XYZ file of C-alpha atoms in Angstrom:
509
model
C 60.710 42.831 70.218
C 57.034 42.188 70.934
C 55.885 44.241 73.898
C 52.442 42.936 74.786
C 51.613 45.247 77.695
C 50.975 48.717 76.352
C 50.117 50.775 79.445
C 51.909 52.961 81.865
C 54.972 51.285 83.352
C 54.937 51.044 87.131
C 57.820 52.700 88.963
C 59.378 50.539 91.642
C 60.499 52.016 94.956
C 63.423 51.473 97.244
C 62.737 47.763 97.867
C 64.919 46.998 94.866
C 68.287 45.335 95.372
C 70.997 47.705 94.179
C 74.103 46.502 95.981
C 77.186 48.099 94.473
C 79.444 46.047 96.720
C 81.333 43.170 95.171
C 84.596 41.290 95.653
C 86.551 43.878 93.666
C 85.380 46.734 95.870
C 86.723 44.800 98.860
C 90.043 44.338 97.066
C 90.286 48.052 96.301
C 90.379 48.919 100.000
C 92.690 46.013 100.898
C 95.303 46.283 98.136
C 97.322 49.109 99.679
C 100.889 50.298 99.139
C 102.819 52.999 100.942
C 102.619 56.456 99.312
C 104.437 58.273 102.110
C 107.642 60.311 102.166
C 109.995 60.690 99.212
C 112.751 58.831 101.075
C 110.462 55.925 101.945
C 109.064 55.670 98.429
C 112.483 55.969 96.758
C 113.662 52.797 98.547
C 110.623 50.863 97.364
C 108.672 51.325 100.594
C 111.060 48.866 102.292
C 110.784 50.504 105.705
C 110.282 47.438 107.888
C 113.710 47.604 109.529
C 115.328 50.901 108.491
C 113.179 53.271 110.572
C 113.806 56.950 111.177
C 111.258 57.944 108.517
C 107.682 59.103 109.037
C 106.412 56.535 106.494
C 107.641 53.732 108.742
C 104.832 54.475 111.206
C 102.456 52.798 108.699
C 104.847 49.886 108.007
C 106.704 48.966 111.200
C 105.982 51.438 114.021
C 109.121 50.311 115.858
C 110.981 52.494 113.339
C 109.978 55.506 115.449
C 112.565 54.321 117.984
C 115.395 55.349 115.622
C 114.614 59.053 116.091
C 116.999 61.158 118.179
C 115.413 64.532 117.381
C 111.889 65.798 116.900
C 110.805 66.304 113.310
C 108.138 67.812 111.060
C 107.769 66.909 107.374
C 105.294 67.145 104.498
C 105.295 65.538 101.051
C 103.457 66.925 98.000
C 103.291 64.736 94.884
C 102.244 64.792 91.228
C 100.947 61.580 89.660
C 100.520 60.770 85.982
C 99.169 57.592 84.430
C 98.398 55.780 81.216
C 96.105 52.828 80.559
C 96.432 50.769 77.377
C 93.357 48.570 76.946
C 92.688 45.754 74.500
C 89.239 44.247 73.877
C 87.992 42.150 70.956
C 91.046 43.036 68.824
C 90.684 46.804 69.445
C 92.991 48.992 71.533
C 92.471 52.228 73.449
C 94.720 54.665 75.363
C 93.716 56.872 78.319
C 95.839 59.350 80.293
C 95.279 60.993 83.674
C 97.131 63.151 86.228
C 96.668 64.463 89.750
C 98.370 66.646 92.392
C 98.217 65.347 95.961
C 99.864 65.087 99.371
C 101.258 61.687 100.281
C 102.443 62.394 103.834
C 102.694 64.971 106.597
C 103.350 64.674 110.304
C 105.175 65.393 113.532
C 107.457 63.178 115.583
C 108.195 64.454 119.097
C 111.242 62.754 120.626
C 112.684 62.732 124.121
C 116.229 61.320 123.912
C 118.597 60.786 126.828
C 121.981 62.482 126.746
C 125.204 62.370 128.709
C 125.020 60.701 132.111
C 121.264 60.169 131.803
C 121.878 58.237 128.579
C 124.332 55.905 130.295
C 122.091 55.273 133.296
C 118.766 54.853 131.514
C 117.732 51.565 129.900
C 115.303 53.427 127.616
C 117.513 55.647 125.462
C 114.643 57.489 123.762
C 110.864 57.666 123.591
C 108.983 59.174 120.633
C 105.398 60.131 119.834
C 104.196 60.626 116.264
C 101.010 61.917 114.648
C 100.187 62.641 111.011
C 99.058 61.076 107.724
C 100.437 58.595 105.198
C 98.599 57.884 101.937
C 97.932 54.174 101.405
C 96.236 54.218 98.007
C 95.355 56.534 95.138
C 92.213 55.604 93.195
C 92.769 58.070 90.328
C 92.239 56.089 87.147
C 90.644 56.420 83.695
C 90.282 53.569 81.239
C 88.206 52.681 78.181
C 87.863 49.578 76.062
C 85.712 49.003 73.010
C 85.195 46.318 70.385
C 82.787 44.609 68.016
C 80.838 41.783 69.684
C 78.777 39.206 67.770
C 78.293 36.788 70.695
C 76.520 38.503 73.583
C 75.036 41.646 75.135
C 75.188 42.997 78.674
C 71.371 43.215 78.599
C 71.357 39.398 78.797
C 72.898 39.709 82.249
C 69.938 41.794 83.405
C 67.371 39.421 81.881
C 69.091 36.539 83.720
C 68.662 38.534 86.923
C 64.889 38.527 86.392
C 64.880 34.805 85.659
C 66.804 33.984 88.837
C 63.864 35.565 90.665
C 61.267 33.518 88.790
C 60.848 35.456 85.569
C 59.294 38.721 84.509
C 56.664 39.141 87.213
C 55.714 41.846 89.668
C 57.714 40.306 92.530
C 60.873 40.189 90.417
C 60.361 43.791 89.299
C 60.480 44.828 92.945
C 63.627 42.827 93.716
C 65.924 43.149 90.709
C 68.627 45.778 90.598
C 67.921 49.186 89.168
C 69.985 48.426 86.006
C 67.846 45.348 85.291
C 64.646 47.261 85.963
C 65.853 50.136 83.759
C 66.482 47.703 80.889
C 62.873 46.569 81.225
C 61.605 50.144 81.386
C 63.517 51.109 78.231
C 62.108 48.215 76.146
C 65.349 46.187 76.036
C 63.878 43.332 78.108
C 60.443 41.752 77.826
C 58.769 38.376 78.275
C 60.064 35.695 75.938
C 57.518 35.684 73.104
C 59.809 33.956 70.598
C 58.689 30.702 68.958
C 59.195 27.935 71.521
C 60.024 30.464 74.246
C 58.667 30.572 77.787
C 56.488 33.686 78.110
C 56.900 33.660 81.892
C 60.640 34.251 81.510
C 62.498 37.460 80.690
C 64.427 37.819 77.453
C 66.902 40.355 76.094
C 65.795 41.657 72.698
C 69.156 43.156 71.778
C 70.139 41.466 68.454
C 73.837 40.904 69.103
C 74.126 38.324 66.292
C 74.242 41.165 63.760
C 77.042 42.855 65.684
C 77.314 45.362 68.539
C 79.901 48.048 69.121
C 80.441 47.636 72.860
C 82.235 50.276 74.905
C 82.999 50.448 78.615
C 84.492 53.591 80.142
C 85.435 54.080 83.802
C 86.518 57.301 85.514
C 87.755 56.932 89.104
C 89.132 59.372 91.644
C 89.795 59.548 95.361
C 92.176 57.836 97.736
C 92.770 56.113 101.049
C 94.687 57.969 103.760
C 95.841 56.642 107.105
C 96.021 59.040 110.030
C 98.521 57.620 112.503
C 99.007 58.000 116.238
C 102.242 56.240 117.157
C 104.442 55.703 120.179
C 107.721 53.828 120.541
C 111.068 53.679 122.211
C 114.649 52.440 122.158
C 115.689 49.932 124.827
C 119.444 49.573 125.380
C 120.161 50.351 121.687
C 119.237 46.709 120.994
C 115.466 46.436 121.001
C 113.091 49.005 119.538
C 109.344 48.689 120.097
C 106.454 50.637 118.637
C 102.695 50.723 118.127
C 100.486 52.668 115.732
C 96.779 53.297 115.926
C 95.745 53.769 112.305
C 92.567 55.602 111.339
C 91.749 55.123 107.663
C 89.810 57.674 105.670
C 88.327 56.578 102.337
C 86.935 58.722 99.558
C 86.082 57.014 96.255
C 84.113 58.333 93.268
C 83.386 56.321 90.131
C 81.441 57.055 86.961
C 80.925 53.951 84.805
C 79.567 54.093 81.244
C 78.512 51.124 79.105
C 77.330 51.629 75.529
C 76.052 49.124 72.969
C 75.342 50.203 69.392
C 73.872 48.161 66.542
C 76.364 47.853 63.653
C 74.267 45.542 61.473
C 72.801 48.424 59.375
C 69.387 46.800 59.901
C 66.958 49.597 60.855
C 64.069 47.180 61.411
C 65.526 44.928 64.145
C 64.070 46.995 67.021
C 67.450 48.129 68.367
C 69.641 51.137 67.643
C 71.707 51.724 70.774
C 71.788 51.560 74.582
C 73.618 53.975 76.905
C 74.079 53.169 80.598
C 75.684 55.318 83.299
C 76.294 54.369 86.920
C 77.598 56.827 89.520
C 78.980 55.699 92.866
C 80.358 57.744 95.743
C 81.846 55.853 98.695
C 83.101 57.339 101.939
C 84.374 55.463 104.953
C 86.319 55.435 108.195
C 88.369 52.512 109.469
C 90.572 51.589 112.383
C 93.476 49.189 112.869
C 96.421 48.518 115.139
C 100.023 47.953 114.088
C 102.633 46.464 116.407
C 106.315 46.250 115.601
C 109.771 45.404 116.894
C 113.310 46.067 115.668
C 116.344 44.153 116.877
C 119.871 45.583 116.482
C 122.438 42.838 117.197
C 125.219 45.194 116.032
C 125.756 48.498 114.302
C 125.756 46.684 110.943
C 122.490 44.725 111.095
C 118.847 45.335 111.909
C 115.937 42.892 111.858
C 112.268 43.798 112.045
C 108.890 42.162 112.647
C 105.467 43.791 112.385
C 101.848 42.709 112.526
C 98.915 44.733 111.170
C 95.457 43.795 112.422
C 92.587 43.793 109.898
C 91.225 47.268 109.269
C 87.561 47.470 110.215
C 85.933 50.008 107.869
C 82.457 51.489 108.113
C 81.430 52.454 104.571
C 78.618 54.464 103.020
C 77.644 54.185 99.339
C 75.504 56.659 97.417
C 74.669 55.367 93.936
C 72.439 56.229 91.003
C 71.942 55.072 87.415
C 70.700 56.383 84.078
C 69.765 54.417 80.955
C 68.779 55.463 77.457
C 67.709 53.246 74.566
C 66.885 53.693 70.900
C 64.670 50.855 69.618
C 64.640 51.982 65.959
C 61.088 51.934 64.589
C 59.569 49.672 67.278
C 57.813 52.313 69.367
C 56.680 54.202 66.273
C 55.414 51.078 64.535
C 53.371 49.993 67.549
C 51.996 53.432 68.237
C 53.601 53.610 71.686
C 55.526 56.829 71.175
C 56.388 59.444 68.604
C 60.069 58.878 69.332
C 62.239 55.721 69.274
C 64.143 56.955 72.348
C 63.278 55.976 75.937
C 65.096 57.179 79.067
C 65.163 55.912 82.650
C 66.526 58.024 85.498
C 66.664 56.678 89.042
C 64.323 58.989 90.911
C 66.408 59.201 94.082
C 69.995 58.228 94.808
C 70.335 55.133 96.958
C 72.346 55.299 100.202
C 73.592 52.118 101.856
C 75.735 51.589 104.963
C 77.828 48.468 105.564
C 81.206 47.363 106.908
C 84.306 45.596 105.611
C 87.236 43.891 107.317
C 90.454 43.938 105.269
C 93.153 41.222 105.670
C 95.754 41.214 108.404
C 99.392 41.648 107.337
C 102.580 40.090 108.701
C 105.976 41.618 107.875
C 109.572 40.450 108.289
C 112.520 42.612 107.292
C 116.287 42.996 107.470
C 118.830 45.759 106.866
C 122.575 45.694 106.287
C 124.259 49.015 107.076
C 127.542 50.128 105.524
C 128.489 52.379 108.422
C 127.985 56.012 107.380
C 127.943 55.157 103.670
C 124.412 53.777 103.332
C 122.445 50.546 103.588
C 120.589 47.748 101.813
C 117.175 46.728 103.142
C 114.468 44.169 102.319
C 110.877 43.518 103.419
C 108.772 40.391 102.940
C 105.049 40.837 103.587
C 102.278 38.225 103.787
C 98.631 39.123 103.054
C 95.667 36.735 102.877
C 93.146 38.428 100.572
C 90.714 35.506 100.875
C 90.061 36.629 104.468
C 88.340 39.883 103.453
C 84.820 39.983 104.882
C 81.740 42.143 104.353
C 78.903 42.692 106.820
C 75.951 44.188 104.936
C 73.854 44.485 108.076
C 70.693 43.011 109.552
C 68.294 41.635 106.986
C 71.027 40.994 104.428
C 72.544 37.837 105.888
C 72.107 35.819 102.666
C 73.691 38.564 100.584
C 76.551 38.833 103.082
C 77.206 35.081 102.959
C 77.057 35.087 99.149
C 79.586 37.891 98.619
C 81.941 36.529 101.308
C 81.793 33.110 99.636
C 82.680 34.752 96.322
C 85.640 36.502 97.966
C 86.895 33.203 99.392
C 86.597 31.498 95.987
C 88.163 34.378 94.031
C 91.178 35.442 96.078
C 94.165 33.829 97.780
C 97.106 34.749 99.971
C 99.997 36.677 98.419
C 103.590 37.580 99.248
C 104.926 41.084 98.606
C 108.658 41.818 98.418
C 110.244 45.262 98.715
C 113.939 46.076 98.273
C 115.803 49.341 98.842
C 119.323 50.725 98.770
C 120.829 54.055 99.799
C 124.328 55.419 99.260
C 125.558 58.446 101.207
C 128.367 60.910 100.690
C 128.511 63.565 103.395
C 125.085 65.286 103.326
C 123.970 63.854 99.971
C 122.174 60.551 99.360
C 121.158 58.591 96.289
C 118.518 55.863 96.518
C 116.773 53.154 94.526
C 114.092 50.576 95.219
C 111.896 47.839 93.827
C 108.596 46.395 94.991
C 106.830 43.261 93.810
C 103.194 42.791 94.861
C 101.896 39.271 94.288
C 98.597 38.638 92.537
C 95.625 38.316 94.911
C 93.690 36.117 92.436
C 93.344 32.353 92.578
C 93.017 32.052 88.808
C 96.297 32.848 87.118
C 94.455 34.086 84.029
C 93.432 37.169 86.023
C 97.109 38.137 86.394
C 97.273 40.969 88.951
C 100.997 41.045 89.816
C 102.332 44.564 90.225
C 105.917 45.852 89.946
C 107.073 49.206 91.333
C 110.436 50.814 90.481
C 111.763 53.864 92.289
C 114.775 56.177 92.571
C 115.561 59.330 94.484
C 118.028 61.764 95.961
C 118.298 63.586 99.263
C 120.134 66.344 101.082
C 120.228 66.364 104.907
C 121.718 68.662 107.534
C 121.353 68.665 111.295
C 118.317 70.971 111.094
C 116.491 70.325 107.791
C 116.271 67.921 104.860
C 114.977 67.796 101.304
C 114.236 64.525 99.459
C 112.880 63.824 95.994
C 111.727 60.564 94.419
C 110.234 59.214 91.214
C 108.165 56.038 91.339
C 107.103 54.042 88.285
C 104.531 51.276 88.622
C 103.380 48.773 86.000
C 100.514 46.302 86.226
C 98.640 44.164 83.713
C 95.232 42.775 84.593
C 92.143 41.391 82.886
C 88.510 42.346 83.299
C 85.258 40.911 81.997
C 82.705 43.646 81.198
C 79.969 41.299 82.483
C 79.338 37.631 83.295
C 76.554 35.483 81.810
C 75.038 32.270 83.108
C 74.084 30.587 79.834
C 76.287 27.596 79.052
C 77.342 28.753 75.584
C 78.192 32.302 76.652
C 81.583 33.478 75.423
C 82.234 36.813 77.111
C 85.753 37.911 76.255
C 87.999 39.652 78.762
C 89.629 43.027 78.281
C 93.345 43.318 79.037
C 94.481 46.554 80.664
C 98.118 47.638 80.985
C 98.307 50.305 83.693
C 101.434 52.465 83.987
C 101.795 55.254 86.536
C 104.506 57.717 87.426
C 104.644 59.639 90.704
C 107.002 62.482 91.592
C 107.255 63.148 95.329
C 109.153 65.838 97.238
C 109.555 65.853 101.026
C 110.671 68.868 103.010
C 111.364 68.487 106.727
C 112.833 70.172 109.753
C 114.530 68.680 112.822
C 114.376 70.370 116.209
């Protein structure tokens, strides 16, 4: 590395572009599954036409029309998970766990009885309020391997060059990670033989080998607070509506390390450590409309439509970078230590909005009189319709990320199946859910399978349900993307397995 400017480095202020938003952040808040009551989860979340469960208010609100009594319930849960990651022929295991609440709420029902029941066309009207969890973001994963073909620092040098090279204007516009790489002597002008000194160049010598490691620690979740109303017309048609208010809390710490494994102590690079912290909070709103049709006591059919959720989001992000350039700083008399650190002086706050996809749901249930039922849901989601609005002054950035979303994602079909068998007050249940991949490229995988089972005990005044849900998903992830034509950035493969134990206790009155 040949640093030619030997003075004080100029700190750049808040004009720098540091957008943390990308297509995968949009997917995180759109790829939701029902984490509600134990009964609803034990039948695979297939609540589109069965109704009579608080979780159904977030699936098909017409299910509130099944109620004949008022009800209160709450559902604590304990989640465990394991990630098995593979990258550049190396494997890594990570485990995590978390206690949470997946649902709580009231349903207040006014049901006709006796002569009033016979005379009234509307047999019951119900009002519900409470919370259903839509997503848990708890996740830890790590992958690491030996790379002889590229470095993430190249990505940051390319960022400079897209803005015209290593000049003062680019220094004010690049992201904080790119600027930090310049500040810590990992990027400089290209002073190599035949190079263009107006361009930026990464001086990390990956050809001798780098031990690359990426570690991600995530926590938080997405809850939906529901206000629902619905009724039963002539025991044939049930209608319902839910106003959903989404609450988002997401925290992520991301670490990327590169370490020289060439044993060459004179190549001006020892290691690089990068940390990025992101905290996202948000509030969203949507409307769900649903209908259930009961042609007989043995069949039910359901339809539901979920509008896009409009979410107002706020990001607070910061970064830290540390480099060891071996003997470079000592040799050039720039420092008495080979270590340089960059800390973002103030955290960056940014407000923006996101519209998630709409959902359309069709469902059917076959009832075996008092002995149980079999139910199925088919759900359509168009992930390519997700849209950011980054606000005034960021129209080009908004168009760019929305174009990336459209080119990356597609529509998907989700299928959920559930079965329940009853004997007197006891029930046994099982379910399966298949969530189609949102990605256009099949190499990204992304399909998710969810298996569930549970038991329940119900009387006229109270009930207790328990469920265990196992989910498995395999997906791929590139640690970074490079623009050079001969770049060969390998993907990591991550096998994510989670288990969730849920208990619901409720009272009828």
